[in-house]
Amino acid sequence: MVDEPLRPDPDLLLAQADSARRGKLKIYFGACAGVGKTWAMLQEARRLRAQGLDVLIGVVETHNRQETTALLEGLEYLPRRGSSTAFDLDAALARHPAVLLMDELAYSNPRGARHPKRWQDIEELLDAGIDVLTTVNVQHLESLNDVVSGVTGIRVRETVPDPFFDSAADIVLVDLPPDDLLQRLKEGKVYVGDRAERAIENFFRKGNLFALRELALRRTAERVDDQIRSWRDGQRHEEKVWHTHDAILLCLSGRRGSEKLVRVAARLATRLGCEWHAITVETPSLYHQGQARRRAVLATLQLAQSMGAQTATLSDSDEADAVVRYAREHNLGKVILGRAPKRRWRLSKDFTQRLSQHGPELDLLIVAMDDAAAVGPLKAVPVRSKWQRQLRGSLAAAALCALITVGCQWLLPGFSPINFVMIYLLGVVLIAMAFGRLPSVVAALLNIVAFDLVFIAPTGSFAVTDSQYLVTFAVMLTVGVITGNLTAGMRYQARVARYREKRARYLYEMARELSRVRVPQDIPAVCQPVVSAALVARCEIWLPDKQGNFIAPEQKQLNTLPEPAFLQWSSHNGQIAGAGTDTLPGVPYTIVPLIASGETLGLLIAETEGGSLLIPEQQRLLETFVVLIAGALDRLELTRREQHSRLLVEREELRNSLLAALSHDLRTPLTVLFSQAEILMLDLATDQSPYASQADAIRQQTLSTIRLVNNILDMARIEADGFHLRMDWLALDEIIGSTLRSQASMLGDRQVQLQLPEEMVLFRADGPLLERVFVNLLENAVKYSGPDADIGIEAKVDGQTLILNFWDSGPGVPVGMEQLVFDKFTRGNSESSIPGVGIGLAICRAIVGMHQGEISVTNRPQGGACFSVRLPLSSSETALHPEEERA
């Protein structure tokens, strides 16, 4: 016997499974501080500890709340590294508890930590297989940053990416009504001392609490809704509609008055504040109605889409089945229908009854149609054309019946008559495959009559001596009708399948050809033949030149040359224009903009004579082609920009390396030259030599050259990320005074007009770097304003922002150069005799940006330029209480 293969060690498999397991993240989510997130997290930690799990506290902020502090008893803390109070990530990974508590998810780690954000620490803990409990407020979500700032007037600087928030295994909403939260504030259970009163007057205003609570509830509801959708999408069996939220499905047909249904559905969706869909089902009966009725359906769908609906066109032989399936797939509980016209004969159930039977869980809303709808369905084609195919099918059925009868009578005389039934049924199938349902029924009736007259005794009459043949006749009629219906349905499904296969082939060819294109100019030649063949229309793709004017392709297909004004309007507004639209409907062509990344990259112009572009499926195909072509143009444009950016980066790196090398080589001789010139100037001044002024000029020019070399070196260090801010508390008047003292020799007798706040302004910044900004701005004002111009520095505090204005009364900045002057090696007047290479303002922008500030320049109404520096302020109160700053 063959030896049994070695089985793996079960303990080893379990160990591998445990090592590969990713930890679970559980977030306690609230509207703001004080709702009880930390308290709920600690309650869960104590419960897990009671179950025997290894629970460890990494970071918990109690803010001296007695109820919260009491929950810490009996829980183990993670030791800190040395004297540091920061979280020790390596110690947590080495300790590897089952559950770790990390309060304040959006916290920013201190300098020197492995990750700048706490959520990044938690990401590494989860990868190590550690479950994490944490807390976060709604204002810290990145997607709601601007919303919270607009509501509260406070800019939230510490945020958490939404993808990380959504990746949590569990999110627990901790909610508290605003009145109860304000009462807790007054009782000192959130903040102690005067902080509670200041919080109530500022961030914790009642209106702010209502808005933040709504944001938190909505964000949680969206997550729950996404979870429901994901679970339903993963179920293989068909689920019924769950009425967990309001959603509307509008069923449209080609009847007149459907516009009223669209408006009713739009009004109801607005009142309920819910999404709504509008669909139509392409059945065999609708397919045979002709183009007019299908165009009416398309027009109604376009109206619904313009009013905010999601539209779709379905293909199915049973309209009720298609509607129920779509409603269950999208969890749409309310279905709006138009009241069906009263029928004189009711041989079958109407659409409403069949829909109730197929989807008993759906709420059906029946809307009365307009008077115009009472006229009945649109007459798509004349009666003669409508019944011409049916008449040809009936004649063919009669001819085939005669042929079968003669053939069986003369060619098969020895066969039993009962065997001829199968041949007659074969004829019914052939007629059904060739002409459809009604001719197959006619063929079945004619076959019964011929079989009775020719083969059933007494022949030549409709009399039947054997009553068993009555059962044969009934079976022949039943089988013929059923076979005809099934064959007609199969013909329709085969037609739909052929169309879909053809559409898929065109899309495949388009995608394959677009993947080979390397320049945008090749796209028209590649795409125009495919699009024209698929849409049965004459199509051209117009691309813009460098001036933004659209150029016709080399392969001309349109019979009518489009007006340039029409093309510019469609491109500028990003909307479809031309035939079949509300804009320029009288022109014989349709203009479709090719939009990608919010920019119009070209235009697709289609011209047709039969109105084929108005058919719903053709519209869908056109939209797909537009998306593919726009995506290809966007890819080529991004590739071009990437190559251009790479070239600029390489050129900039080469230039920076060259400048840095030259600057290092020039710095030492310039320093020696400056010191020797200063010694020479002092000696000549002591001897009262007439050449002392010339020595001083040499010294000043050497000093200016040293500043230029230092600027070049600093710019190279900034771009190489060689600067690290050393933040410290600075007094505004002291740094302004230091700047003026360092530039006393350059200013000479010129007075700088100062306008500073009376109270002391303290802010955190890197003093030497910020002084470099002020020196460059002051030197720029002196050089470009002229010897007789006034110079001033104005400072003011606007909320949490410090604004510094360096102004002069000189000629100002040339119009159009307000942004360019901050680029490297750019000067206001390139032909100016003023020394410099245009790098000082670039350094100013880089340093201000490192301080999370902004710098700009404008021309003053009274003349001259004004450089404005905006720096964020950090109050002493915020420095003492970082949690309130994050809120």
mmCIF file of C-alpha atoms in Angstrom, residues 564-753:
data_model
loop_
_atom_site.group_PDB
_atom_site.id
_atom_site.type_symbol
_atom_site.label_atom_id
_atom_site.label_comp_id
_atom_site.label_asym_id
_atom_site.label_seq_id
_atom_site.Cartn_x
_atom_site.Cartn_y
_atom_site.Cartn_z
ATOM 1 C CA PRO A 564 -18.092 77.053 -34.082
ATOM 2 C CA ALA A 565 -20.301 78.979 -31.650
ATOM 3 C CA PHE A 566 -22.375 75.831 -30.990
ATOM 4 C CA LEU A 567 -19.221 73.834 -30.330
ATOM 5 C CA GLN A 568 -17.849 76.438 -27.918
ATOM 6 C CA TRP A 569 -21.159 76.585 -26.021
ATOM 7 C CA SER A 570 -21.308 72.811 -25.558
ATOM 8 C CA SER A 571 -17.650 72.702 -24.498
ATOM 9 C CA HIS A 572 -17.919 75.620 -22.081
ATOM 10 C CA ASN A 573 -21.121 74.395 -20.388
ATOM 11 C CA GLY A 574 -20.302 70.678 -20.573
ATOM 12 C CA GLN A 575 -23.792 69.855 -21.877
ATOM 13 C CA ILE A 576 -25.166 67.944 -24.853
ATOM 14 C CA ALA A 577 -26.648 70.137 -27.572
ATOM 15 C CA GLY A 578 -28.293 69.634 -30.929
ATOM 16 C CA ALA A 579 -30.917 67.221 -32.232
ATOM 17 C CA GLY A 580 -32.892 65.428 -29.547
ATOM 18 C CA THR A 581 -31.997 67.933 -26.791
ATOM 19 C CA ASP A 582 -33.528 71.123 -25.398
ATOM 20 C CA THR A 583 -30.581 73.204 -26.696
ATOM 21 C CA LEU A 584 -30.438 73.854 -30.455
ATOM 22 C CA PRO A 585 -32.927 71.071 -31.299
ATOM 23 C CA GLY A 586 -33.268 72.335 -34.867
ATOM 24 C CA VAL A 587 -29.769 71.414 -36.056
ATOM 25 C CA PRO A 588 -29.362 68.025 -37.787
ATOM 26 C CA TYR A 589 -26.524 66.835 -35.538
ATOM 27 C CA THR A 590 -25.906 66.149 -31.849
ATOM 28 C CA ILE A 591 -22.885 67.563 -29.994
ATOM 29 C CA VAL A 592 -21.664 65.494 -27.030
ATOM 30 C CA PRO A 593 -18.763 66.881 -24.920
ATOM 31 C CA LEU A 594 -16.000 64.459 -23.941
ATOM 32 C CA ILE A 595 -15.504 65.325 -20.268
ATOM 33 C CA ALA A 596 -12.900 63.822 -17.953
ATOM 34 C CA SER A 597 -11.524 65.181 -14.658
ATOM 35 C CA GLY A 598 -13.951 68.097 -14.891
ATOM 36 C CA GLU A 599 -12.483 69.324 -18.205
ATOM 37 C CA THR A 600 -13.816 69.119 -21.766
ATOM 38 C CA LEU A 601 -11.158 67.294 -23.796
ATOM 39 C CA GLY A 602 -13.034 67.084 -27.090
ATOM 40 C CA LEU A 603 -16.421 66.840 -28.797
ATOM 41 C CA LEU A 604 -18.214 63.920 -30.423
ATOM 42 C CA ILE A 605 -20.600 65.071 -33.167
ATOM 43 C CA ALA A 606 -23.150 62.568 -34.478
ATOM 44 C CA GLU A 607 -25.502 63.093 -37.433
ATOM 45 C CA THR A 608 -28.352 60.713 -38.254
ATOM 46 C CA GLU A 609 -31.415 60.861 -40.464
ATOM 47 C CA GLY A 610 -33.635 58.238 -38.875
ATOM 48 C CA GLY A 611 -33.467 59.447 -35.287
ATOM 49 C CA SER A 612 -31.699 56.288 -34.132
ATOM 50 C CA LEU A 613 -29.849 58.224 -31.432
ATOM 51 C CA LEU A 614 -33.163 58.828 -29.669
ATOM 52 C CA ILE A 615 -33.695 55.114 -28.982
ATOM 53 C CA PRO A 616 -32.910 54.344 -25.294
ATOM 54 C CA GLU A 617 -30.399 51.574 -25.963
ATOM 55 C CA GLN A 618 -28.605 53.732 -28.529
ATOM 56 C CA GLN A 619 -28.387 56.507 -25.954
ATOM 57 C CA ARG A 620 -26.766 54.116 -23.490
ATOM 58 C CA LEU A 621 -24.306 52.938 -26.105
ATOM 59 C CA LEU A 622 -23.434 56.522 -27.022
ATOM 60 C CA GLU A 623 -22.794 57.364 -23.363
ATOM 61 C CA THR A 624 -20.494 54.345 -23.069
ATOM 62 C CA PHE A 625 -18.520 55.374 -26.150
ATOM 63 C CA VAL A 626 -18.198 58.900 -24.760
ATOM 64 C CA VAL A 627 -16.847 57.590 -21.456
ATOM 65 C CA LEU A 628 -14.286 55.376 -23.214
ATOM 66 C CA ILE A 629 -13.049 58.128 -25.532
ATOM 67 C CA ALA A 630 -12.924 60.716 -22.738
ATOM 68 C CA GLY A 631 -11.013 58.270 -20.551
ATOM 69 C CA ALA A 632 -8.473 57.660 -23.307
ATOM 70 C CA LEU A 633 -8.011 61.412 -23.856
ATOM 71 C CA ASP A 634 -7.623 61.922 -20.123
ATOM 72 C CA ARG A 635 -5.039 59.132 -19.946
ATOM 73 C CA LEU A 636 -3.017 60.650 -22.767
ATOM 74 C CA GLU A 637 -3.228 64.109 -21.204
ATOM 75 C CA LEU A 638 -2.104 62.788 -17.821
ATOM 76 C CA THR A 639 0.756 60.935 -19.497
ATOM 77 C CA ARG A 640 1.834 64.115 -21.264
ATOM 78 C CA ARG A 641 1.682 66.100 -18.048
ATOM 79 C CA GLU A 642 3.569 63.413 -16.172
ATOM 80 C CA GLN A 643 6.361 63.433 -18.756
ATOM 81 C CA HIS A 644 6.475 67.227 -18.697
ATOM 82 C CA SER A 645 6.540 67.257 -14.882
ATOM 83 C CA ARG A 646 9.301 64.653 -14.838
ATOM 84 C CA LEU A 647 11.329 66.789 -17.237
ATOM 85 C CA LEU A 648 10.785 69.859 -15.058
ATOM 86 C CA VAL A 649 11.775 67.959 -11.920
ATOM 87 C CA GLU A 650 14.950 66.634 -13.513
ATOM 88 C CA ARG A 651 15.824 70.085 -14.804
ATOM 89 C CA GLU A 652 15.097 71.620 -11.405
ATOM 90 C CA GLU A 653 17.200 69.027 -9.599
ATOM 91 C CA LEU A 654 20.090 69.667 -11.961
ATOM 92 C CA ARG A 655 19.788 73.421 -11.484
ATOM 93 C CA ASN A 656 19.543 73.117 -7.697
ATOM 94 C CA SER A 657 22.585 70.848 -7.578
ATOM 95 C CA LEU A 658 24.556 73.290 -9.693
ATOM 96 C CA LEU A 659 23.480 76.284 -7.633
ATOM 97 C CA ALA A 660 24.177 74.511 -4.351
ATOM 98 C CA ALA A 661 27.666 73.538 -5.525
ATOM 99 C CA LEU A 662 28.432 77.070 -6.712
ATOM 100 C CA SER A 663 27.006 78.565 -3.521
ATOM 101 C CA HIS A 664 29.193 76.380 -1.316
ATOM 102 C CA ASP A 665 32.257 77.318 -3.360
ATOM 103 C CA LEU A 666 31.401 81.043 -3.237
ATOM 104 C CA ARG A 667 30.474 81.246 0.450
ATOM 105 C CA THR A 668 34.029 81.007 1.871
ATOM 106 C CA PRO A 669 35.702 83.601 -0.397
ATOM 107 C CA LEU A 670 32.756 85.967 0.042
ATOM 108 C CA THR A 671 33.020 85.727 3.825
ATOM 109 C CA VAL A 672 36.726 86.510 3.650
ATOM 110 C CA LEU A 673 36.093 89.354 1.228
ATOM 111 C CA PHE A 674 33.411 90.843 3.489
ATOM 112 C CA SER A 675 35.607 90.716 6.585
ATOM 113 C CA GLN A 676 38.559 92.260 4.739
ATOM 114 C CA ALA A 677 36.345 94.992 3.275
ATOM 115 C CA GLU A 678 34.955 95.798 6.705
ATOM 116 C CA ILE A 679 38.453 96.003 8.222
ATOM 117 C CA LEU A 680 39.605 98.191 5.338
ATOM 118 C CA MET A 681 36.582 100.478 5.741
ATOM 119 C CA LEU A 682 37.197 100.872 9.491
ATOM 120 C CA ASP A 683 40.911 101.612 8.954
ATOM 121 C CA LEU A 684 40.198 104.181 6.258
ATOM 122 C CA ALA A 685 37.466 105.776 8.349
ATOM 123 C CA THR A 686 39.866 106.036 11.309
ATOM 124 C CA ASP A 687 42.478 107.735 9.102
ATOM 125 C CA GLN A 688 39.696 109.958 7.667
ATOM 126 C CA SER A 689 40.678 108.790 4.207
ATOM 127 C CA PRO A 690 38.545 109.951 1.241
ATOM 128 C CA TYR A 691 38.434 106.309 0.082
ATOM 129 C CA ALA A 692 36.415 105.147 3.118
ATOM 130 C CA SER A 693 33.122 105.520 1.250
ATOM 131 C CA GLN A 694 34.379 103.338 -1.583
ATOM 132 C CA ALA A 695 35.451 100.658 0.874
ATOM 133 C CA ASP A 696 31.974 100.835 2.456
ATOM 134 C CA ALA A 697 30.378 100.354 -0.985
ATOM 135 C CA ILE A 698 32.531 97.257 -1.500
ATOM 136 C CA ARG A 699 31.366 95.974 1.901
ATOM 137 C CA GLN A 700 27.671 96.588 1.115
ATOM 138 C CA GLN A 701 27.836 94.841 -2.261
ATOM 139 C CA THR A 702 29.687 91.911 -0.707
ATOM 140 C CA LEU A 703 26.984 91.667 1.979
ATOM 141 C CA SER A 704 24.248 91.662 -0.693
ATOM 142 C CA THR A 705 26.054 88.887 -2.554
ATOM 143 C CA ILE A 706 26.329 86.869 0.668
ATOM 144 C CA ARG A 707 22.568 87.242 1.204
ATOM 145 C CA LEU A 708 21.955 86.051 -2.357
ATOM 146 C CA VAL A 709 24.177 82.995 -1.859
ATOM 147 C CA ASN A 710 22.439 82.214 1.462
ATOM 148 C CA ASN A 711 19.037 82.433 -0.231
ATOM 149 C CA ILE A 712 20.133 79.981 -2.905
ATOM 150 C CA LEU A 713 21.451 77.567 -0.285
ATOM 151 C CA ASP A 714 18.281 77.863 1.801
ATOM 152 C CA MET A 715 16.082 77.219 -1.236
ATOM 153 C CA ALA A 716 18.077 74.097 -2.072
ATOM 154 C CA ARG A 717 17.781 72.869 1.527
ATOM 155 C CA ILE A 718 14.024 73.512 1.596
ATOM 156 C CA GLU A 719 13.438 71.570 -1.616
ATOM 157 C CA ALA A 720 15.632 68.743 -0.325
ATOM 158 C CA ASP A 721 13.564 68.693 2.908
ATOM 159 C CA GLY A 722 16.612 69.733 4.858
ATOM 160 C CA PHE A 723 14.775 72.225 7.083
ATOM 161 C CA HIS A 724 13.150 71.146 10.331
ATOM 162 C CA LEU A 725 11.154 73.749 12.183
ATOM 163 C CA ARG A 726 12.163 74.543 15.752
ATOM 164 C CA MET A 727 8.947 75.991 17.075
ATOM 165 C CA ASP A 728 9.083 78.371 20.006
ATOM 166 C CA TRP A 729 6.926 81.100 21.517
ATOM 167 C CA LEU A 730 7.755 84.463 19.942
ATOM 168 C CA ALA A 731 6.671 88.019 20.698
ATOM 169 C CA LEU A 732 5.631 89.950 17.593
ATOM 170 C CA ASP A 733 7.242 93.262 18.592
ATOM 171 C CA GLU A 734 10.549 91.548 19.414
ATOM 172 C CA ILE A 735 10.926 89.779 16.059
ATOM 173 C CA ILE A 736 9.926 92.955 14.175
ATOM 174 C CA GLY A 737 12.497 94.928 16.166
ATOM 175 C CA SER A 738 15.194 92.323 15.475
ATOM 176 C CA THR A 739 14.440 92.527 11.762
ATOM 177 C CA LEU A 740 14.719 96.329 11.707
ATOM 178 C CA ARG A 741 17.987 96.274 13.661
ATOM 179 C CA SER A 742 19.553 93.746 11.281
ATOM 180 C CA GLN A 743 18.622 95.926 8.297
ATOM 181 C CA ALA A 744 19.625 99.278 9.787
ATOM 182 C CA SER A 745 22.554 99.721 7.408
ATOM 183 C CA MET A 746 20.375 98.957 4.378
ATOM 184 C CA LEU A 747 17.582 101.300 5.517
ATOM 185 C CA GLY A 748 19.953 104.179 6.288
ATOM 186 C CA ASP A 749 17.924 107.299 7.022
ATOM 187 C CA ARG A 750 14.628 105.819 5.815
ATOM 188 C CA GLN A 751 11.970 105.417 8.467
ATOM 189 C CA VAL A 752 9.709 102.380 8.558
ATOM 190 C CA GLN A 753 6.148 103.200 9.631
#
